[in-house]
């Protein structure tokens, strides 16, 4: 299983200038990693930001890569038509 995880409002929330982890999602990341999933963390804030958040949360080693979130996907299928692609809401 290959999993892409978003940062803001998925892995963490912001209250003013305070970043608050979402424990359910952090736990899910750890669970998926333990089950052998290949995990990537991405964010519109960029790859370095995503890696920094993962490091701060102590889950950096769960991910094999950190990416900026795409603004364009070129594919013969729309994302919603991808076979076996599931969407899991953070809350």
XYZ file of C-alpha atoms in Angstrom:
91
model
C 0.000 0.000 0.000
C 1.294 3.447 -0.941
C -0.061 6.300 1.189
C 0.241 10.066 0.757
C -0.461 12.034 3.937
C -1.148 15.774 4.039
C 0.216 18.009 6.800
C -2.022 20.981 7.621
C -5.527 20.186 8.884
C -4.760 16.480 8.491
C -1.672 15.653 10.561
C -1.675 18.920 12.522
C -4.042 21.829 13.169
C -3.220 25.431 13.815
C -4.722 27.497 16.616
C -3.325 30.964 16.057
C 0.408 30.385 15.847
C 0.329 27.103 17.785
C 0.636 23.835 15.868
C -1.342 21.008 17.462
C -0.876 17.361 16.389
C -3.974 15.327 15.569
C -3.290 12.183 17.648
C -5.643 9.929 15.667
C -3.782 10.669 12.432
C -0.327 10.419 14.022
C -1.379 7.020 15.372
C -2.708 5.975 11.980
C 0.618 6.891 10.362
C 2.458 4.757 12.907
C 0.030 1.879 12.348
C 0.360 1.996 8.560
C 4.158 2.141 8.847
C 4.158 -0.886 11.187
C 1.991 -2.744 8.673
C 4.573 -2.111 5.946
C 2.895 0.692 4.007
C 5.042 3.030 1.925
C 4.299 6.522 3.223
C 4.973 9.950 1.756
C 4.244 13.221 3.515
C 3.299 16.190 1.382
C 2.212 19.763 1.896
C 1.455 22.922 -0.011
C 4.089 24.374 2.338
C 6.720 22.284 0.544
C 8.875 19.245 1.181
C 11.128 20.853 3.801
C 8.105 21.986 5.809
C 6.574 18.491 5.657
C 9.830 16.910 6.814
C 10.160 19.440 9.646
C 6.656 18.665 10.932
C 7.288 14.902 10.791
C 10.545 15.384 12.673
C 8.843 17.511 15.342
C 6.147 14.837 15.787
C 8.696 12.019 16.046
C 7.388 10.207 12.961
C 9.969 11.219 10.345
C 11.200 7.627 10.059
C 7.703 6.470 9.078
C 8.027 8.257 5.720
C 10.274 7.427 2.799
C 9.809 10.810 1.170
C 8.634 14.372 1.651
C 7.050 16.271 -1.213
C 5.356 19.506 -2.130
C 1.656 18.911 -2.764
C 0.976 18.826 -6.505
C -0.873 21.626 -8.232
C -1.330 19.603 -11.416
C -1.573 15.870 -12.040
C -1.122 14.638 -15.598
C -2.672 11.193 -15.888
C -5.003 9.369 -18.252
C -7.492 8.989 -15.378
C -8.996 11.453 -12.951
C -7.890 10.860 -9.365
C -11.397 9.750 -8.355
C -11.240 7.062 -11.069
C -7.981 5.468 -9.887
C -8.447 1.772 -9.139
C -8.124 0.880 -5.473
C -7.449 4.486 -4.446
C -9.199 5.341 -1.205
C -9.701 8.636 0.602
C -9.512 8.596 4.382
C -10.677 11.714 6.236
C -8.512 12.826 9.163
C -11.424 13.185 11.612
